[in-house]
mmCIF file of C-alpha atoms in Angstrom:
data_model
loop_
_atom_site.group_PDB
_atom_site.id
_atom_site.type_symbol
_atom_site.label_atom_id
_atom_site.label_comp_id
_atom_site.label_asym_id
_atom_site.label_seq_id
_atom_site.Cartn_x
_atom_site.Cartn_y
_atom_site.Cartn_z
ATOM 1 C CA THR A 1207 16.394 -14.865 -23.213
ATOM 2 C CA LEU A 1208 16.003 -15.455 -19.441
ATOM 3 C CA ALA A 1209 15.250 -18.668 -18.021
ATOM 4 C CA ALA A 1210 15.161 -19.850 -14.464
ATOM 5 C CA ALA A 1211 15.571 -23.699 -13.376
ATOM 6 C CA PHE A 1212 14.666 -25.277 -9.691
ATOM 7 C CA ASP A 1213 15.850 -28.147 -7.840
ATOM 8 C CA ALA A 1214 12.971 -30.524 -8.597
ATOM 9 C CA GLY A 1215 14.508 -33.824 -7.029
ATOM 10 C CA ALA A 1216 14.358 -35.006 -3.815
ATOM 11 C CA ALA A 1217 14.959 -32.675 -0.766
ATOM 12 C CA ARG A 1218 18.405 -31.861 -0.093
ATOM 13 C CA ARG A 1219 19.660 -30.838 3.420
ATOM 14 C CA GLU A 1220 21.174 -27.113 4.057
ATOM 15 C CA ASP A 1221 24.385 -28.423 4.130
ATOM 16 C CA ASP A 1222 24.486 -30.385 1.246
ATOM 17 C CA GLU A 1223 23.502 -27.240 -1.276
ATOM 18 C CA ALA A 1224 26.421 -26.200 -3.163
ATOM 19 C CA PRO A 1225 25.770 -22.113 -4.292
ATOM 20 C CA LEU A 1226 24.625 -22.052 -7.741
ATOM 21 C CA PRO A 1227 26.609 -20.089 -10.676
ATOM 22 C CA VAL A 1228 24.371 -17.958 -13.198
ATOM 23 C CA PHE A 1229 24.984 -19.690 -16.646
ATOM 24 C CA ALA A 1230 25.294 -18.301 -20.329
ATOM 25 C CA PHE A 1231 25.121 -21.401 -21.945
ATOM 26 C CA LEU A 1232 27.490 -22.474 -19.308
ATOM 27 C CA PRO A 1233 28.638 -21.730 -15.460
ATOM 28 C CA ILE A 1234 29.958 -18.032 -15.562
ATOM 29 C CA ALA A 1235 29.870 -16.523 -12.538
ATOM 30 C CA PRO A 1236 29.726 -17.280 -8.693
ATOM 31 C CA ALA A 1237 26.330 -15.544 -7.565
ATOM 32 C CA ASN A 1238 25.219 -18.129 -4.548
ATOM 33 C CA LEU A 1239 21.576 -18.442 -5.878
ATOM 34 C CA LYS A 1240 19.260 -21.085 -4.807
ATOM 35 C CA PHE A 1241 18.292 -21.569 -8.324
ATOM 36 C CA VAL A 1242 19.429 -21.826 -11.689
ATOM 37 C CA LEU A 1243 19.554 -18.274 -13.524
ATOM 38 C CA HIS A 1244 20.465 -18.667 -17.213
ATOM 39 C CA ALA A 1245 20.469 -15.586 -19.587
ATOM 40 C CA ASP A 1246 22.266 -14.048 -22.761
ATOM 41 C CA TRP A 1247 24.836 -12.471 -20.541
ATOM 42 C CA VAL A 1248 27.359 -9.725 -22.043
ATOM 43 C CA LEU A 1249 30.361 -11.403 -20.499
ATOM 44 C CA ALA A 1250 33.754 -9.668 -19.696
ATOM 45 C CA SER A 1251 36.721 -10.795 -21.669
ATOM 46 C CA SER A 1252 37.543 -13.649 -19.303
ATOM 47 C CA ARG A 1253 34.268 -15.283 -19.713
ATOM 48 C CA GLU A 1254 34.205 -16.143 -16.297
ATOM 49 C CA THR A 1255 31.770 -13.238 -15.072
ATOM 50 C CA VAL A 1256 29.203 -10.573 -16.655
ATOM 51 C CA ARG A 1257 29.968 -7.326 -17.318
ATOM 52 C CA GLU A 1258 28.560 -4.961 -14.821
ATOM 53 C CA ASP A 1259 28.843 -1.751 -16.587
ATOM 54 C CA SER A 1260 26.737 -3.566 -19.327
ATOM 55 C CA ALA A 1261 22.757 -1.705 -19.235
ATOM 56 C CA TRP A 1262 21.633 -5.293 -20.966
ATOM 57 C CA ASN A 1263 23.427 -7.195 -17.953
ATOM 58 C CA GLN A 1264 21.690 -4.513 -15.566
ATOM 59 C CA TRP A 1265 18.238 -5.061 -17.192
ATOM 60 C CA LEU A 1266 18.205 -8.441 -16.935
ATOM 61 C CA ARG A 1267 19.115 -8.801 -13.443
ATOM 62 C CA GLU A 1268 16.130 -6.649 -13.200
ATOM 63 C CA GLU A 1269 14.006 -9.101 -14.901
ATOM 64 C CA ALA A 1270 14.901 -12.138 -12.494
ATOM 65 C CA ALA A 1271 12.769 -11.083 -10.120
ATOM 66 C CA ALA A 1272 9.649 -11.166 -12.534
ATOM 67 C CA LEU A 1273 11.027 -14.431 -13.936
ATOM 68 C CA PHE A 1274 11.104 -15.789 -10.037
ATOM 69 C CA VAL A 1275 7.673 -14.583 -9.545
ATOM 70 C CA ASP A 1276 6.220 -15.743 -13.190
ATOM 71 C CA ALA A 1277 7.634 -19.438 -12.097
ATOM 72 C CA LEU A 1278 6.006 -19.387 -8.334
ATOM 73 C CA ARG A 1279 2.708 -18.510 -9.892
ATOM 74 C CA ALA A 1280 3.060 -21.108 -12.497
ATOM 75 C CA VAL A 1281 3.652 -23.571 -10.063
ATOM 76 C CA LYS A 1282 1.269 -22.607 -7.691
ATOM 77 C CA ALA A 1283 -1.283 -22.765 -10.999
ATOM 78 C CA GLY A 1284 -0.363 -26.731 -11.073
ATOM 79 C CA ALA A 1285 2.719 -26.349 -13.615
ATOM 80 C CA GLY A 1286 4.630 -28.626 -11.371
ATOM 81 C CA SER A 1287 2.174 -31.343 -10.320
ATOM 82 C CA ALA A 1288 3.521 -34.152 -12.353
ATOM 83 C CA LEU A 1289 6.716 -34.332 -10.593
ATOM 84 C CA GLU A 1290 6.328 -35.793 -7.085
ATOM 85 C CA GLY A 1291 7.164 -33.076 -4.155
ATOM 86 C CA PHE A 1292 7.760 -30.194 -6.472
ATOM 87 C CA ASP A 1293 5.458 -27.040 -5.374
ATOM 88 C CA VAL A 1294 5.422 -23.925 -4.220
ATOM 89 C CA ALA A 1295 7.221 -24.902 -1.125
ATOM 90 C CA ARG A 1296 10.397 -26.061 -2.972
ATOM 91 C CA VAL A 1297 10.198 -22.795 -5.172
ATOM 92 C CA LEU A 1298 9.953 -20.655 -1.927
ATOM 93 C CA GLU A 1299 12.870 -22.466 -0.662
ATOM 94 C CA ALA A 1300 14.839 -21.074 -3.546
ATOM 95 C CA LEU A 1301 14.154 -17.781 -2.574
ATOM 96 C CA PRO A 1302 17.679 -16.000 -2.428
ATOM 97 C CA ALA A 1303 18.977 -14.306 0.553
ATOM 98 C CA GLU A 1304 20.050 -10.941 -0.027
ATOM 99 C CA GLN A 1305 23.317 -11.206 2.535
ATOM 100 C CA GLU A 1306 24.114 -14.665 0.908
ATOM 101 C CA VAL A 1307 24.051 -13.730 -2.823
ATOM 102 C CA VAL A 1308 27.304 -12.082 -4.115
ATOM 103 C CA GLY A 1309 28.316 -9.102 -6.561
ATOM 104 C CA PHE A 1310 26.454 -7.844 -9.296
ATOM 105 C CA PHE A 1311 23.294 -10.563 -8.479
ATOM 106 C CA ARG A 1312 23.016 -9.327 -4.985
ATOM 107 C CA PRO A 1313 20.217 -6.440 -5.845
ATOM 108 C CA ALA A 1314 18.141 -9.395 -7.497
ATOM 109 C CA ALA A 1315 17.856 -11.368 -4.303
ATOM 110 C CA ALA A 1316 16.399 -8.011 -2.708
ATOM 111 C CA ASP A 1317 14.000 -7.538 -5.625
ATOM 112 C CA ILE A 1318 12.884 -10.924 -5.599
ATOM 113 C CA ALA A 1319 12.167 -11.222 -1.819
ATOM 114 C CA ARG A 1320 10.274 -7.817 -2.179
ATOM 115 C CA ARG A 1321 7.843 -9.202 -4.915
ATOM 116 C CA VAL A 1322 7.442 -12.719 -3.562
ATOM 117 C CA ARG A 1323 6.376 -10.919 -0.796
ATOM 118 C CA GLY A 1324 3.250 -9.296 -2.313
ATOM 119 C CA VAL A 1325 2.090 -12.741 -4.140
ATOM 120 C CA GLU A 1326 -0.626 -15.133 -2.028
ATOM 121 C CA CYS A 1327 1.913 -17.725 -2.173
ATOM 122 C CA VAL A 1328 2.039 -19.230 1.571
ATOM 123 C CA LEU A 1329 -0.780 -22.004 2.581
ATOM 124 C CA ALA A 1330 -2.712 -21.435 5.537
ATOM 125 C CA ALA A 1331 -4.191 -23.996 8.110
ATOM 126 C CA ASP A 1332 -7.694 -23.617 6.161
ATOM 127 C CA GLY A 1333 -6.544 -23.906 2.787
ATOM 128 C CA ARG A 1334 -6.360 -20.435 1.446
ATOM 129 C CA TRP A 1335 -3.386 -19.047 -0.365
ATOM 130 C CA VAL A 1336 -2.400 -15.932 1.535
ATOM 131 C CA LEU A 1337 0.444 -12.986 1.627
ATOM 132 C CA PRO A 1338 3.735 -13.943 3.509
ATOM 133 C CA HIS A 1339 2.580 -11.014 6.265
ATOM 134 C CA ASN A 1340 -1.012 -12.217 6.596
ATOM 135 C CA ALA A 1341 0.486 -15.625 7.499
ATOM 136 C CA LEU A 1342 1.572 -16.879 10.996
ATOM 137 C CA ALA A 1343 3.981 -19.687 11.638
ATOM 138 C CA VAL A 1344 2.848 -21.825 14.635
ATOM 139 C CA PRO A 1345 5.420 -23.592 16.411
ATOM 140 C CA ALA A 1346 5.102 -27.449 16.702
ATOM 141 C CA ARG A 1347 4.095 -27.310 20.666
ATOM 142 C CA LEU A 1348 1.635 -24.707 19.958
ATOM 143 C CA ARG A 1349 -0.302 -26.125 16.789
ATOM 144 C CA LEU A 1350 -4.129 -26.672 17.478
ATOM 145 C CA ASP A 1351 -6.556 -28.799 15.369
ATOM 146 C CA PRO A 1352 -7.649 -26.369 12.569
ATOM 147 C CA ALA A 1353 -11.125 -27.455 13.369
ATOM 148 C CA THR A 1354 -11.068 -26.197 17.129
ATOM 149 C CA PRO A 1355 -12.922 -22.665 17.855
ATOM 150 C CA ILE A 1356 -9.696 -21.131 18.941
ATOM 151 C CA ALA A 1357 -7.907 -22.174 15.822
ATOM 152 C CA ARG A 1358 -10.792 -20.543 13.558
ATOM 153 C CA ASP A 1359 -10.740 -17.491 15.482
ATOM 154 C CA LEU A 1360 -6.800 -16.823 15.625
ATOM 155 C CA ASP A 1361 -7.280 -15.353 12.082
ATOM 156 C CA ALA A 1362 -9.736 -12.873 13.474
ATOM 157 C CA LEU A 1363 -8.228 -12.334 16.487
ATOM 158 C CA LEU A 1364 -4.417 -11.690 15.412
ATOM 159 C CA GLY A 1365 -5.352 -10.732 11.603
ATOM 160 C CA LYS A 1366 -2.971 -13.387 10.248
ATOM 161 C CA ALA A 1367 -4.014 -16.943 9.161
ATOM 162 C CA PRO A 1368 -2.109 -19.634 10.595
ATOM 163 C CA LEU A 1369 0.191 -21.702 7.977
ATOM 164 C CA ASP A 1370 -0.723 -25.172 7.185
ATOM 165 C CA ASP A 1371 1.256 -27.610 8.996
ATOM 166 C CA GLY A 1372 2.431 -29.538 6.349
ATOM 167 C CA PHE A 1373 3.294 -26.409 4.405
ATOM 168 C CA GLN A 1374 5.038 -25.077 7.430
ATOM 169 C CA ALA A 1375 7.274 -28.445 7.600
ATOM 170 C CA ARG A 1376 8.580 -27.849 4.448
ATOM 171 C CA LEU A 1377 9.621 -24.595 4.538
ATOM 172 C CA SER A 1378 13.050 -23.562 6.881
ATOM 173 C CA ALA A 1379 13.251 -20.706 9.344
ATOM 174 C CA ARG A 1380 15.290 -18.731 6.920
ATOM 175 C CA THR A 1381 12.604 -18.838 4.182
ATOM 176 C CA LEU A 1382 9.887 -17.881 6.561
ATOM 177 C CA ARG A 1383 12.106 -15.205 7.739
ATOM 178 C CA ALA A 1384 13.004 -14.298 4.108
ATOM 179 C CA LEU A 1385 9.338 -13.837 3.108
ATOM 180 C CA GLY A 1386 8.235 -11.993 6.302
ATOM 181 C CA VAL A 1387 5.958 -14.404 8.079
ATOM 182 C CA GLU A 1388 5.975 -14.083 11.689
ATOM 183 C CA GLU A 1389 6.179 -16.862 14.240
ATOM 184 C CA LEU A 1390 3.490 -17.010 16.960
ATOM 185 C CA ASP A 1391 4.964 -16.123 20.399
ATOM 186 C CA ALA A 1392 4.222 -13.962 23.598
ATOM 187 C CA SER A 1393 3.853 -10.717 21.740
ATOM 188 C CA HIS A 1394 0.937 -12.049 19.903
ATOM 189 C CA ALA A 1395 -0.781 -12.318 23.365
#
């Protein structure tokens, strides 16, 4: 069994977020993930960490990326619509940063980020879901009304769709970087 759980409550500030452990029915190992990862891990004799040499644990760790992407797709399809404020942006905010994840679970963070970058999971200003590398974060001072000709042409001119303002506002700079979303700047001129 491999399961993931995401925070569906009110948005928390980054400094309020405690790193989450990995679970095997009970919390067992620090991993610094931003979501709960539960599995029937083979545990070390201390029952405080997973056995890193276990082929089963290595396989479960590899499957964590597919599970994260499956959860993202399910939420995008409306699976979380009954929960106020639980949406794609909330799942993307749980994207683990490789440098923050510790020990045995660090490779999972890199794999999750790599796989998520291949999913149309960021909302463009025109209402389309696009791949993160095809999106452009527009700083507040440069945002345009999506109905203006220049805003409509931005996608054609740069080959990148500007993010929906509300969607972009819900994503941290850390998440945008992890996704590979570029920020509009002078280099795009």
